[in-house]
Coordinates of C-alpha atoms in Angstrom, one line a residue:
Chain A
X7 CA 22.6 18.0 -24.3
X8 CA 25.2 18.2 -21.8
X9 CA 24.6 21.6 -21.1
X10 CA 20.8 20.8 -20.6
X11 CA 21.3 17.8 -18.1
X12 CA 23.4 20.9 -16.0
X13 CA 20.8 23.7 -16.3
X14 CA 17.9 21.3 -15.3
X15 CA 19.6 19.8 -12.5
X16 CA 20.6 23.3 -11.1
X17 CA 17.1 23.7 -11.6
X18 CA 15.8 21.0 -9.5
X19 CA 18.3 21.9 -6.9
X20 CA 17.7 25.8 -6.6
X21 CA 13.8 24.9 -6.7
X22 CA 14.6 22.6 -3.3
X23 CA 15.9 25.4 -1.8
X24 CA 12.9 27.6 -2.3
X25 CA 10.5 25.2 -1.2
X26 CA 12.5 24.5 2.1
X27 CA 13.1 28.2 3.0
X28 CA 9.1 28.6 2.5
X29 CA 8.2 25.6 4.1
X30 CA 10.3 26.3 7.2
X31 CA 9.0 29.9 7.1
X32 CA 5.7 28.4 8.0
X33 CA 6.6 26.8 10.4
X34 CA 8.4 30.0 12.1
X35 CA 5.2 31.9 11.7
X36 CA 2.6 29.2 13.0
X37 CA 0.8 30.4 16.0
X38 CA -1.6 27.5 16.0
X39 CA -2.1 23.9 17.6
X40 CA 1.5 22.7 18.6
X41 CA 2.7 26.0 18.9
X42 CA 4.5 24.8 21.5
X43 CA 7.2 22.7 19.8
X44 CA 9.9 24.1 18.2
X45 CA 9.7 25.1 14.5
X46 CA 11.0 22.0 12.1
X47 CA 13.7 22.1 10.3
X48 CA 14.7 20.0 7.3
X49 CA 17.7 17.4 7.5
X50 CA 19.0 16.5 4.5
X51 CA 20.6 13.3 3.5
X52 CA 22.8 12.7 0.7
X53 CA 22.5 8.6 -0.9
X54 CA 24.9 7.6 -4.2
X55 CA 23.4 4.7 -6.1
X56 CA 25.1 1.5 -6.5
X57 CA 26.9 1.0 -9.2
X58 CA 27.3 -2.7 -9.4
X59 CA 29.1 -3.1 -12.4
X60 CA 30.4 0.6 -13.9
X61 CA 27.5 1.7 -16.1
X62 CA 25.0 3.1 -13.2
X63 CA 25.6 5.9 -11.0
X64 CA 24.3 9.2 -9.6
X65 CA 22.9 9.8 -6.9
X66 CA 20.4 12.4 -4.7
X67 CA 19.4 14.0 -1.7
X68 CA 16.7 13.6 0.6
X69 CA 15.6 16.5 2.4
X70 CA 12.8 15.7 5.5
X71 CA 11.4 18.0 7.9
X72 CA 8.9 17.0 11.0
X73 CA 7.4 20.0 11.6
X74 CA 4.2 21.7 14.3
X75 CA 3.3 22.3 10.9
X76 CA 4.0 19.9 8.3
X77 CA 4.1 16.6 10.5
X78 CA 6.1 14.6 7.5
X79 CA 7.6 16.1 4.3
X80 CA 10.2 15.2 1.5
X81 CA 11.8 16.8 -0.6
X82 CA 13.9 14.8 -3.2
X83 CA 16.4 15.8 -6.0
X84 CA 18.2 13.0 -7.7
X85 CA 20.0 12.9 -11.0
X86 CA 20.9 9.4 -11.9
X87 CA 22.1 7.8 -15.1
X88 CA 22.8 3.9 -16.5
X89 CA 20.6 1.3 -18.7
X90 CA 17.1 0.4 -18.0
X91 CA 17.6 -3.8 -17.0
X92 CA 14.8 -5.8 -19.6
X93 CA 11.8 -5.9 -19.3
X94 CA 11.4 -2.1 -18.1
X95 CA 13.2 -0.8 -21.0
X96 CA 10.4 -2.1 -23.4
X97 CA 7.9 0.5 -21.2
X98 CA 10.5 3.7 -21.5
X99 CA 10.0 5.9 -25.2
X100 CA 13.6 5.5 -26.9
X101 CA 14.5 3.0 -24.6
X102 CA 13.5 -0.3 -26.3
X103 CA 17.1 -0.7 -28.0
X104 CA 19.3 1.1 -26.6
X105 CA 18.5 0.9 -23.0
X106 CA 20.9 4.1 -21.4
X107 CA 19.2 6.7 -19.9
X108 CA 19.6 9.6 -17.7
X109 CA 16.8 11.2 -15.3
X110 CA 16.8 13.9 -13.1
X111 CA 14.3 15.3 -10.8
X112 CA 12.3 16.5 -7.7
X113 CA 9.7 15.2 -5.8
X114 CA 7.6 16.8 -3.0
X115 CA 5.2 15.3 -0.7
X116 CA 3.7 17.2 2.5
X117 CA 1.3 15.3 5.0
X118 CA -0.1 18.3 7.7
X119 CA -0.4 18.2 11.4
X120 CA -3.8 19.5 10.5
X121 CA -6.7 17.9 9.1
X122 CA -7.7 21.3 8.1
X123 CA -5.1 22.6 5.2
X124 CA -4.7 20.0 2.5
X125 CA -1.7 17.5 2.0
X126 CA -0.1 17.6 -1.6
X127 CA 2.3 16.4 -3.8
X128 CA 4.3 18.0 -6.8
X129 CA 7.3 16.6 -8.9
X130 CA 8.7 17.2 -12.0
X131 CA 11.5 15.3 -14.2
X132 CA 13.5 15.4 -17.1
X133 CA 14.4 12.0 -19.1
X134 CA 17.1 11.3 -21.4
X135 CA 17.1 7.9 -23.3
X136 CA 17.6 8.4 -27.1
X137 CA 14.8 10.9 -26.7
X138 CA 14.5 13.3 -24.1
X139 CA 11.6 14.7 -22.4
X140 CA 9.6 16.5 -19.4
X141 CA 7.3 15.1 -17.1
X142 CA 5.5 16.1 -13.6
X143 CA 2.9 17.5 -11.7
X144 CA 1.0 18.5 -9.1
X145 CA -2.2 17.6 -6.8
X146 CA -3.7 18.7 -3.4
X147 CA -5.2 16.0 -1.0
X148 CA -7.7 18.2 1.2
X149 CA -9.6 16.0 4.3
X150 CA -11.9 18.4 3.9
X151 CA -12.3 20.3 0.7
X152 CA -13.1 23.9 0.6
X153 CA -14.4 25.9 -2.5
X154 CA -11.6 28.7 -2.3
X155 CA -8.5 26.7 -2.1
X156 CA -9.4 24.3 -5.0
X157 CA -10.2 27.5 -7.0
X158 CA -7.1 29.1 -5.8
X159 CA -4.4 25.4 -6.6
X160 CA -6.0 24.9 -9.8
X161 CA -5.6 28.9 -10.8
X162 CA -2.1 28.9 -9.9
X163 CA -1.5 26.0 -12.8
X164 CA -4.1 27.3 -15.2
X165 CA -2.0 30.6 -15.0
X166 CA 1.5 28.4 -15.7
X167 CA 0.1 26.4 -18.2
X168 CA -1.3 29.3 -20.7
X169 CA 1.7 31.0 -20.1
X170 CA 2.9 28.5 -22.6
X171 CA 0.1 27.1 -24.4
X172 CA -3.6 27.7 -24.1
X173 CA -4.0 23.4 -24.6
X174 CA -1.7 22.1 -21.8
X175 CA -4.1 23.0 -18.6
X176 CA -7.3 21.0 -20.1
X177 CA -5.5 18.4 -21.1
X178 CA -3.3 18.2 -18.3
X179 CA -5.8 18.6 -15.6
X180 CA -7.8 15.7 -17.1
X181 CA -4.7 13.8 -17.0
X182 CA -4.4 14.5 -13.2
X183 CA -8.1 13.5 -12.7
X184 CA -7.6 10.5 -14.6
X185 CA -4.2 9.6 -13.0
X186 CA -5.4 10.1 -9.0
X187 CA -8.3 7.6 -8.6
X188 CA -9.1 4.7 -7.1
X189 CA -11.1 2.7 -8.9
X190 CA -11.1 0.2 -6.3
X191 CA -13.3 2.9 -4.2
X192 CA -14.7 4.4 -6.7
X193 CA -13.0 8.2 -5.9
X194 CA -10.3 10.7 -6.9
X195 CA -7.3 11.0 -4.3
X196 CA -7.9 14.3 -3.9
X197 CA -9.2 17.6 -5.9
X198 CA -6.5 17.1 -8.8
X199 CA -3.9 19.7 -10.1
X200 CA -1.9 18.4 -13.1
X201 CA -0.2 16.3 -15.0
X202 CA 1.7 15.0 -17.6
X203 CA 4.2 13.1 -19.4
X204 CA 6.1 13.0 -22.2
X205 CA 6.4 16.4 -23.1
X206 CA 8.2 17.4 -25.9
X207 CA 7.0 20.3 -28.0
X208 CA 10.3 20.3 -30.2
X209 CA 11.4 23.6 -28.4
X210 CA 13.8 22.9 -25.2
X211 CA 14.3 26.4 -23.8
X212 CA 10.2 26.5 -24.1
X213 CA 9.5 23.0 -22.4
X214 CA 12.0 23.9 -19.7
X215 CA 10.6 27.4 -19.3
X216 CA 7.3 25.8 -18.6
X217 CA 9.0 23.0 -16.1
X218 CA 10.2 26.0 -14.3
X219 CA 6.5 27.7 -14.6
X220 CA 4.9 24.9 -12.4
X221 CA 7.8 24.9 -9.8
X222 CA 6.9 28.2 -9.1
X223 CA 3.1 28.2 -9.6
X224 CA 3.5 25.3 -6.4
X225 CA 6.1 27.6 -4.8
X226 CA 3.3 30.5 -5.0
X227 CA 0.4 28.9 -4.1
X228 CA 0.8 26.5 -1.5
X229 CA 2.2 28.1 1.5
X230 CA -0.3 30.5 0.6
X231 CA -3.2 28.2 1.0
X232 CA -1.1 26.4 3.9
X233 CA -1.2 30.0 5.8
X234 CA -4.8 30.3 5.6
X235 CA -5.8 27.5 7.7
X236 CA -2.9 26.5 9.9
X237 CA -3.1 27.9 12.7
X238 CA -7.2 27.2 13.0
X239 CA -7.9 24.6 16.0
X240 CA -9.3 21.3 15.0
X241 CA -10.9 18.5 16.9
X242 CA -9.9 14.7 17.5
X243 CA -13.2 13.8 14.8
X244 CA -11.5 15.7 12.4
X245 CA -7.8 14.8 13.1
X246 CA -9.7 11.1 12.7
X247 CA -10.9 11.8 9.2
X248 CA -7.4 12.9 8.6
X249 CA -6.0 9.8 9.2
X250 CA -8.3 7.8 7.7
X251 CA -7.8 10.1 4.5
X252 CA -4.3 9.3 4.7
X253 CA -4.7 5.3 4.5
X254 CA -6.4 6.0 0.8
X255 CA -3.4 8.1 0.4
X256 CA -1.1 4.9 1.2
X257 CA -3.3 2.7 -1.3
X258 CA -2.7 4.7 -3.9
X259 CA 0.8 5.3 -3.9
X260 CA 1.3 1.5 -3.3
X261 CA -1.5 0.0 -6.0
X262 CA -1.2 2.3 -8.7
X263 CA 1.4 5.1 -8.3
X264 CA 3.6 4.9 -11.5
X265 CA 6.3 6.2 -10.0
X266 CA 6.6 4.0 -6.7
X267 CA 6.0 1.1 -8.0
X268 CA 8.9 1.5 -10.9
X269 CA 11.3 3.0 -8.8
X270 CA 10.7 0.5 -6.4
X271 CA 11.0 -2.2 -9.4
X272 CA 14.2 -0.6 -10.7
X273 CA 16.3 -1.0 -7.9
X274 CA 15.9 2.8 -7.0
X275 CA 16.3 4.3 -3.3
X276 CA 13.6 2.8 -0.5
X277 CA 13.8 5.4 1.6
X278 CA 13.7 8.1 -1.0
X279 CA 10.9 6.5 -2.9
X280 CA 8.7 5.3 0.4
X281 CA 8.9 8.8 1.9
X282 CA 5.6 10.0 0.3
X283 CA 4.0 7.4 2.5
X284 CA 2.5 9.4 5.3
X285 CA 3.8 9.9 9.1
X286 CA 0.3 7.7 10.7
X287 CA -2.9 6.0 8.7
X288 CA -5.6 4.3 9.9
X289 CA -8.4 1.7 8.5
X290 CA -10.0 1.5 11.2
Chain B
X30 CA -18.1 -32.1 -8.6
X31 CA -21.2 -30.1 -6.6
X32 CA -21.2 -32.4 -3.9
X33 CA -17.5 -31.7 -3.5
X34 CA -18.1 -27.3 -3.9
X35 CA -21.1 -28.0 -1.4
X36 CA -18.7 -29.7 1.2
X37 CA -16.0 -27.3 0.9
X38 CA -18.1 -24.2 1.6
X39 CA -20.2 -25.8 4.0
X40 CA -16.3 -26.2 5.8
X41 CA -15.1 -23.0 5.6
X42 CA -18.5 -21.8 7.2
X43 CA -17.9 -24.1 9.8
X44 CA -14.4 -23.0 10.3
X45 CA -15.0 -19.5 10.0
X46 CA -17.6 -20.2 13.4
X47 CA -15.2 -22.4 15.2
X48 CA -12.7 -19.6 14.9
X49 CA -14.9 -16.6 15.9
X50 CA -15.7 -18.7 18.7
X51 CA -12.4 -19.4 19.7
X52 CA -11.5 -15.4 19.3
X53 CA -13.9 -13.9 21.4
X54 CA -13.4 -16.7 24.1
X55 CA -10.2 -15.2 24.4
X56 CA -11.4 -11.2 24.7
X57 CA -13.6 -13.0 27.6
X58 CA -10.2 -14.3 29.5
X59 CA -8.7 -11.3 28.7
X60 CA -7.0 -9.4 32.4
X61 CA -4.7 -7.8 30.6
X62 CA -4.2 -4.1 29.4
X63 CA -7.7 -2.6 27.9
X64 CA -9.6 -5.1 30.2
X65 CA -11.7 -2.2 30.9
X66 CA -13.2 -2.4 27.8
X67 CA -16.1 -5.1 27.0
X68 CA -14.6 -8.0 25.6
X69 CA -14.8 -7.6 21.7
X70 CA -17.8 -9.5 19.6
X71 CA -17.8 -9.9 15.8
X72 CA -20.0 -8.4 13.6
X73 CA -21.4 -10.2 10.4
X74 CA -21.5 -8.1 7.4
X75 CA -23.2 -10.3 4.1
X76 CA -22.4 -9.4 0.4
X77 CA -23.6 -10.0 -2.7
X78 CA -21.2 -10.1 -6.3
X79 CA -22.7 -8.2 -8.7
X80 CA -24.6 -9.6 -11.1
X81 CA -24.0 -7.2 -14.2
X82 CA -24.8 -9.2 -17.0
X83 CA -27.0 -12.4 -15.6
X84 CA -23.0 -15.1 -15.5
X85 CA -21.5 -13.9 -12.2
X86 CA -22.9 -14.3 -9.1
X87 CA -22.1 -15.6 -5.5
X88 CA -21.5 -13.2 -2.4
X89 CA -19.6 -13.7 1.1
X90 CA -19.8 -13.3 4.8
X91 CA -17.1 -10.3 6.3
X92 CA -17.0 -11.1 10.3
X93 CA -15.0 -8.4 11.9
X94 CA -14.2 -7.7 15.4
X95 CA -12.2 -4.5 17.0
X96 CA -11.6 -5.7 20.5
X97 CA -9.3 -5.5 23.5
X98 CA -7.7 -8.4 22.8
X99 CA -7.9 -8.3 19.0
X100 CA -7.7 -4.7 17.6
X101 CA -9.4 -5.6 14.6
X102 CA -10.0 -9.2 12.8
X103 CA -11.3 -9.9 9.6
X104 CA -12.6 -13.4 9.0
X105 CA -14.3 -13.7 5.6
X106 CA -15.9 -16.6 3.8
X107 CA -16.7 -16.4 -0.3
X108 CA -18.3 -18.5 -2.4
X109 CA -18.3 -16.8 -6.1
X110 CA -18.7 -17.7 -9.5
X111 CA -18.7 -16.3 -13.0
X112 CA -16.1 -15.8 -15.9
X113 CA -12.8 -14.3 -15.6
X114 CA -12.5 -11.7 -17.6
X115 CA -9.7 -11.2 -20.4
X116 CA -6.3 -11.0 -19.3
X117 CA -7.0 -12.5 -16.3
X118 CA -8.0 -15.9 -17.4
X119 CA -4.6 -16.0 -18.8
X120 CA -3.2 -16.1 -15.6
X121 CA -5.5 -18.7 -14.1
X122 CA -4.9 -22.8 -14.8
X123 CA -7.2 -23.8 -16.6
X124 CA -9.1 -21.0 -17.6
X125 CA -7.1 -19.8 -20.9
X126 CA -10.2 -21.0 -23.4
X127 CA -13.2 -21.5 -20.9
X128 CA -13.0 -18.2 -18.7
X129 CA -15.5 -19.7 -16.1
X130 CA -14.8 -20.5 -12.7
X131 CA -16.1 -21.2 -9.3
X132 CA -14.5 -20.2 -5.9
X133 CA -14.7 -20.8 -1.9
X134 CA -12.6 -19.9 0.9
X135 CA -11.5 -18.2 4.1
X136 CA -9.4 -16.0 4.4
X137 CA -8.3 -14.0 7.9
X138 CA -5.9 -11.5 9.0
X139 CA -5.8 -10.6 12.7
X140 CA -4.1 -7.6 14.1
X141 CA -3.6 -7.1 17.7
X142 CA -3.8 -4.6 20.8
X143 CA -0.7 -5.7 21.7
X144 CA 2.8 -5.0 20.6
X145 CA 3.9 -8.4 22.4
X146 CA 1.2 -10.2 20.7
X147 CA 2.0 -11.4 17.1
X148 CA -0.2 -10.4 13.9
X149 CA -1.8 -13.9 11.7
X150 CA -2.8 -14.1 8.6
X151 CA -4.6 -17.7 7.4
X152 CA -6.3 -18.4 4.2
X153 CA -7.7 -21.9 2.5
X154 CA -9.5 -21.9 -0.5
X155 CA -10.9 -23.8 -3.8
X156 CA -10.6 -23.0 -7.4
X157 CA -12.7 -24.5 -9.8
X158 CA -12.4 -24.0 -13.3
X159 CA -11.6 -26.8 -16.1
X160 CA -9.3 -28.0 -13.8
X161 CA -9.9 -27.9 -10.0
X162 CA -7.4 -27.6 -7.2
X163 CA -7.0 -26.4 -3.2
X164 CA -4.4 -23.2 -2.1
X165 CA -3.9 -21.8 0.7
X166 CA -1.3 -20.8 3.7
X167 CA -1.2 -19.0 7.5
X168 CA 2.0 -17.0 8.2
X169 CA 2.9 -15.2 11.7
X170 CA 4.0 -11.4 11.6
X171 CA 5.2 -10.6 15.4
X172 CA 6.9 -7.2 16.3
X173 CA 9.3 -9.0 18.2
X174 CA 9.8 -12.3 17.4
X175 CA 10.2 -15.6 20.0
X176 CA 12.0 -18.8 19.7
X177 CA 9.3 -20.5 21.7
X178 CA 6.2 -19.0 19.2
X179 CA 8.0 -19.5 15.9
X180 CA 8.7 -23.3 17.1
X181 CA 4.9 -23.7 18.2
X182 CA 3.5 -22.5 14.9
X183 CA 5.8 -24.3 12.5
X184 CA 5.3 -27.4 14.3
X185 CA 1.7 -27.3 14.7
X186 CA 1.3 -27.1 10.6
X187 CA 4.1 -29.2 9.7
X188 CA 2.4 -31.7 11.7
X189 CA -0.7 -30.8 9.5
X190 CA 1.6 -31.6 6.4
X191 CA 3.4 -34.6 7.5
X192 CA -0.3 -36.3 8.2
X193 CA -0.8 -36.1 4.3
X194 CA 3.1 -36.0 2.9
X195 CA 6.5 -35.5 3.8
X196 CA 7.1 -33.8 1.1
X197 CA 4.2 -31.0 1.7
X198 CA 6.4 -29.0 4.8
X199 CA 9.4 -28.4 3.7
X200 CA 8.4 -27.5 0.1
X201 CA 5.1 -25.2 1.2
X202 CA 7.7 -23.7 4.4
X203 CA 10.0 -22.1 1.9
X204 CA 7.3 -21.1 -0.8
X205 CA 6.2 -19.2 2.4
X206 CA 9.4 -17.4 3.4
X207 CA 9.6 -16.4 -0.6
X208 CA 6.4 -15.1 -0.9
X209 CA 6.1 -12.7 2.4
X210 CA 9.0 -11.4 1.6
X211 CA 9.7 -7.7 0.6
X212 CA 12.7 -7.5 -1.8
X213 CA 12.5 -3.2 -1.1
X214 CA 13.3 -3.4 2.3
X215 CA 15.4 -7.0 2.0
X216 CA 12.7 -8.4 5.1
X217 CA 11.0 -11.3 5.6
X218 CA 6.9 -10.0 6.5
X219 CA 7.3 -12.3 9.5
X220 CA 8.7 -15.9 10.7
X221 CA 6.8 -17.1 7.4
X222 CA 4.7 -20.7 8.0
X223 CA 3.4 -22.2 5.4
X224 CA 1.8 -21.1 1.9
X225 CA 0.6 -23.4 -1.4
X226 CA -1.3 -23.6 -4.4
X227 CA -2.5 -25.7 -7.2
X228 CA -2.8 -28.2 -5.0
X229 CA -4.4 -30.9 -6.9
X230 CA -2.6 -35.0 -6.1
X231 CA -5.0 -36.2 -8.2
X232 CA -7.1 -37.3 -4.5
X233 CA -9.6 -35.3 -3.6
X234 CA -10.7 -36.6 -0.8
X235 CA -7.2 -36.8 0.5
X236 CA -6.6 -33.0 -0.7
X237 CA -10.0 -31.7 1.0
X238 CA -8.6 -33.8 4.7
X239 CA -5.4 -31.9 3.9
X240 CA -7.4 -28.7 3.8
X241 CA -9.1 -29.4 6.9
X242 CA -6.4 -30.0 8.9
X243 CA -4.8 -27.1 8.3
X244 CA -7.6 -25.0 9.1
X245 CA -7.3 -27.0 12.3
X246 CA -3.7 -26.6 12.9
X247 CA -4.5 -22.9 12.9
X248 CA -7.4 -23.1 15.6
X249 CA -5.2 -25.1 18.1
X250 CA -2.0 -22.9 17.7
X251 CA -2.9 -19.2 17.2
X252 CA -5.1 -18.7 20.7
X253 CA -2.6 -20.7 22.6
X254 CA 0.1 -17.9 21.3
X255 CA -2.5 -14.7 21.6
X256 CA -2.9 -16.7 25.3
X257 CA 0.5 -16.6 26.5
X258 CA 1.2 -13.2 25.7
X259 CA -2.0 -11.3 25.9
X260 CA -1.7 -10.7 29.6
X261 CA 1.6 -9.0 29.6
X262 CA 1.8 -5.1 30.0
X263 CA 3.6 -3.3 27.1
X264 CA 5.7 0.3 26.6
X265 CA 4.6 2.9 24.2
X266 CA 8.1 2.5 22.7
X267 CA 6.8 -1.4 22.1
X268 CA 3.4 0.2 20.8
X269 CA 5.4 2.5 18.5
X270 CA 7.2 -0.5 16.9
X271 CA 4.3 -2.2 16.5
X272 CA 2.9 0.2 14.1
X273 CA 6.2 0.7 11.7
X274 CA 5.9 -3.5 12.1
X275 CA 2.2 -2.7 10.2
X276 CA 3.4 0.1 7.9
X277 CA 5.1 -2.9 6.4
X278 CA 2.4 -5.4 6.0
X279 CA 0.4 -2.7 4.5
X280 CA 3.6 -2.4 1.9
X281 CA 3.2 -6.1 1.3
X282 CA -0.5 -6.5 1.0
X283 CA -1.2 -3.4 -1.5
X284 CA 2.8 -4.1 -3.6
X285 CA 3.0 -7.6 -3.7
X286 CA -0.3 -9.6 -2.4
X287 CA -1.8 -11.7 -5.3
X288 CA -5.1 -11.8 -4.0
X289 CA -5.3 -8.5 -3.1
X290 CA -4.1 -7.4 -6.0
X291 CA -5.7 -9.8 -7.9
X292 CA -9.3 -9.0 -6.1
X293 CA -9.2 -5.4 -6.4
X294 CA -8.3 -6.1 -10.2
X295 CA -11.2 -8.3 -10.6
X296 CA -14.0 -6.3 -9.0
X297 CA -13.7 -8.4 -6.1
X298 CA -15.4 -6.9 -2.9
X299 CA -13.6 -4.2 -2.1
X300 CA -14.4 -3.9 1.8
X301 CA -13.4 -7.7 2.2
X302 CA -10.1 -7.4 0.1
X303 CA -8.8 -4.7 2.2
X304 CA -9.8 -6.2 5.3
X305 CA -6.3 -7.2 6.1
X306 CA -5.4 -3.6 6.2
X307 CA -3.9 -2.6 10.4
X308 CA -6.8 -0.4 12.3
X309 CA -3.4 2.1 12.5
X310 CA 0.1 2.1 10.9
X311 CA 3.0 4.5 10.8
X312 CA 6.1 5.4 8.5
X313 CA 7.5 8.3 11.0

């Protein structure tokens, strides 16, 4: 296992990387609105967690870039390890008596100076308790949704999933549509991507294969769909709708988002966990 | 018992007018910034619960102004009744056998133009289901806090309190400053005031005069605070403050609100719930 805990990790961290370089490489290229600024550049910061009494530690890094581009995004990797406190351990599979665990993972959230190219998010994990397992995902929130770049994110995880097994993109992509909705408004987040949880197929080297599969499906297709629109002028209507996009975005990620609401239950990093939370909303 | 639900709504309707009334009488004295603007004017939006299966019924009144005075206000009245639905009633005094209930109140949340200016939140109501009982509160969420404010709203509902027991403003003070409080970030939402609930001393007539005077408190001390302030000029920097002030009450209301949550959970009117939301917020 030990050797698994190290390969994902390396994983997560070389994967950062790649997503920086690509994101900053859009910003070098971007001839559009706000041309004038300087390209963004990420700043990373480093946070340990607090190991009150021996058993906990870890820690992660926080990599943020405010861009002419991408006006706000993180990029997390964290690897963290110590015991689930009750009652959370009852929720966590292999948890419920033996509440150690260890997690490690990276998390991705991009909100666009442009109401025009879509903001999106992508993570995926490994957990260790007495069972181990993969989780993640990936879905695009466009202001304004266009035919070809739906078709184009949902290709680029149909192609990673049945790489690996003809099942995982149906069931996956309804998972997605399940998982990003407000039922409170009655409407999906955005036009959905994956996800899952849980995974497990019995075969490590496979699952991890495929973990790797969506990293790079996102690392293919987004900049790729960012390009296409970025440097397109908008109006102040449109940069409106934006923002008023963005406040659903906020209500989700603070009334139902699984993974804000237990990191921010457990004790886990504010800052780190909060940074999905996008740059300026409105309601007006 | 419907001579008493008849009285109570027929309150909060009359509050609900005093207060309008009291708000846009201020957007007319209004010579501060934005004065170029009309003065603001509220807007009455009615609402009807739906009615699904012939037991629930009810509706409300949503009064919202976006002013220069008063970016945008939310004064809401509700009268509602039905049958909480499984696990709900679990939660709800009462209710654990016989899932019906009826329910009136007000409920207001006021952001403001200006930074200098602090945000209000007030809300009475009245529960009725085996049991029957009063809740309610109004805490003060300034960007920068003053000694001379905080004093003026404490005092004005602990003299509320002190009219119907000692006991009520010390005991309803601190359930205030630990429930707008967000354990995430370690801050208070504000300089707290005063919050309660299952209020029920056996008097109802004394309760309901308990009610009322709060409600009252609140008219006499909120415009005289919006009135010493809402002449001064502000700085952007003061402006920009202002909206990571609101990125926070937007974590509190959709984290750790119970009756947001609680409404949105419900099928509560979602428009109304959400109300409370700032016109604009920022996490930069």
């Amino acid at each position: 296992m030990d050797d698994h805990k190290i390969r994902v990790a390396t994983w997560f961290e070389s994967l950062r990387d790649s997503i920086c370089k690509a994101f900053e490489a859009l910003e070098d290229s971007h001839r559009g609105a706000l041309a004038d600024r300087p390209p963004g550049r990420f700043e990373k910061t480093r946070w340990q967690r607090e190991d009150a009494d021996g058993g906990d530690g870890g820690g992660g890094e926080m990599s943020i870039m405010r861009g002419r581009v991408f006006e706000k995004v993180g990029v997390n990797i964290s690897t963290v390890y110590g015991r689930f406190k009750e009652p959370f351990n009852k929720q966590i599979p292999g948890a419920e008596l033996d509440p150690h665990f260890w997690a490690s993972g990276i998390s991705l959230v991009a909100h666009m100076q442009s109401p025009l190219v879509p903001a999106v998010h992508m993570n995926t994990r490994m957990i260790v308790t007495t069972k181990a397992w993969f989780g993640g995902g990936a879905d695009m929130t466009p202001t304004f949704p266009r035919e070809d770049d739906t078709k184009a994110f949902h290709a680029a995880f149909k192609a990673a999933c049945d790489a690996h097994d003809p099942g995982y993109y149906p069931r996956f992509r309804k998972w997605c549509d399940e998982y990003f909705f407000l039922p409170h408004r009655g409407e999906a987040r955005g036009i959905g991507g994956i996800f899952f949880d849980y995974l497990d197929s019995g075969d490590w080297e496979e699952d991890f294969a495929f973990i790797r599969d969506v990293g790079r499906a996102f690392l293919d297709v987004y900049p790729r769909i960012v390009r296409r629109h970025m440097d397109k002028p908008w109006s102040a209507e449109e940069r409106e709708a934006l923002l008023q996009k963005r406040g659903r975005y906020v209500e989700f990620n603070l009334l139902y988002d699984r993974g804000t609401k237990f990191g921010l239950m457990t004790g886990g990093n504010t800052e780190a966990i909060l940074m999905s939370l996008p740059p300026e909303a409105k309601w007006p």
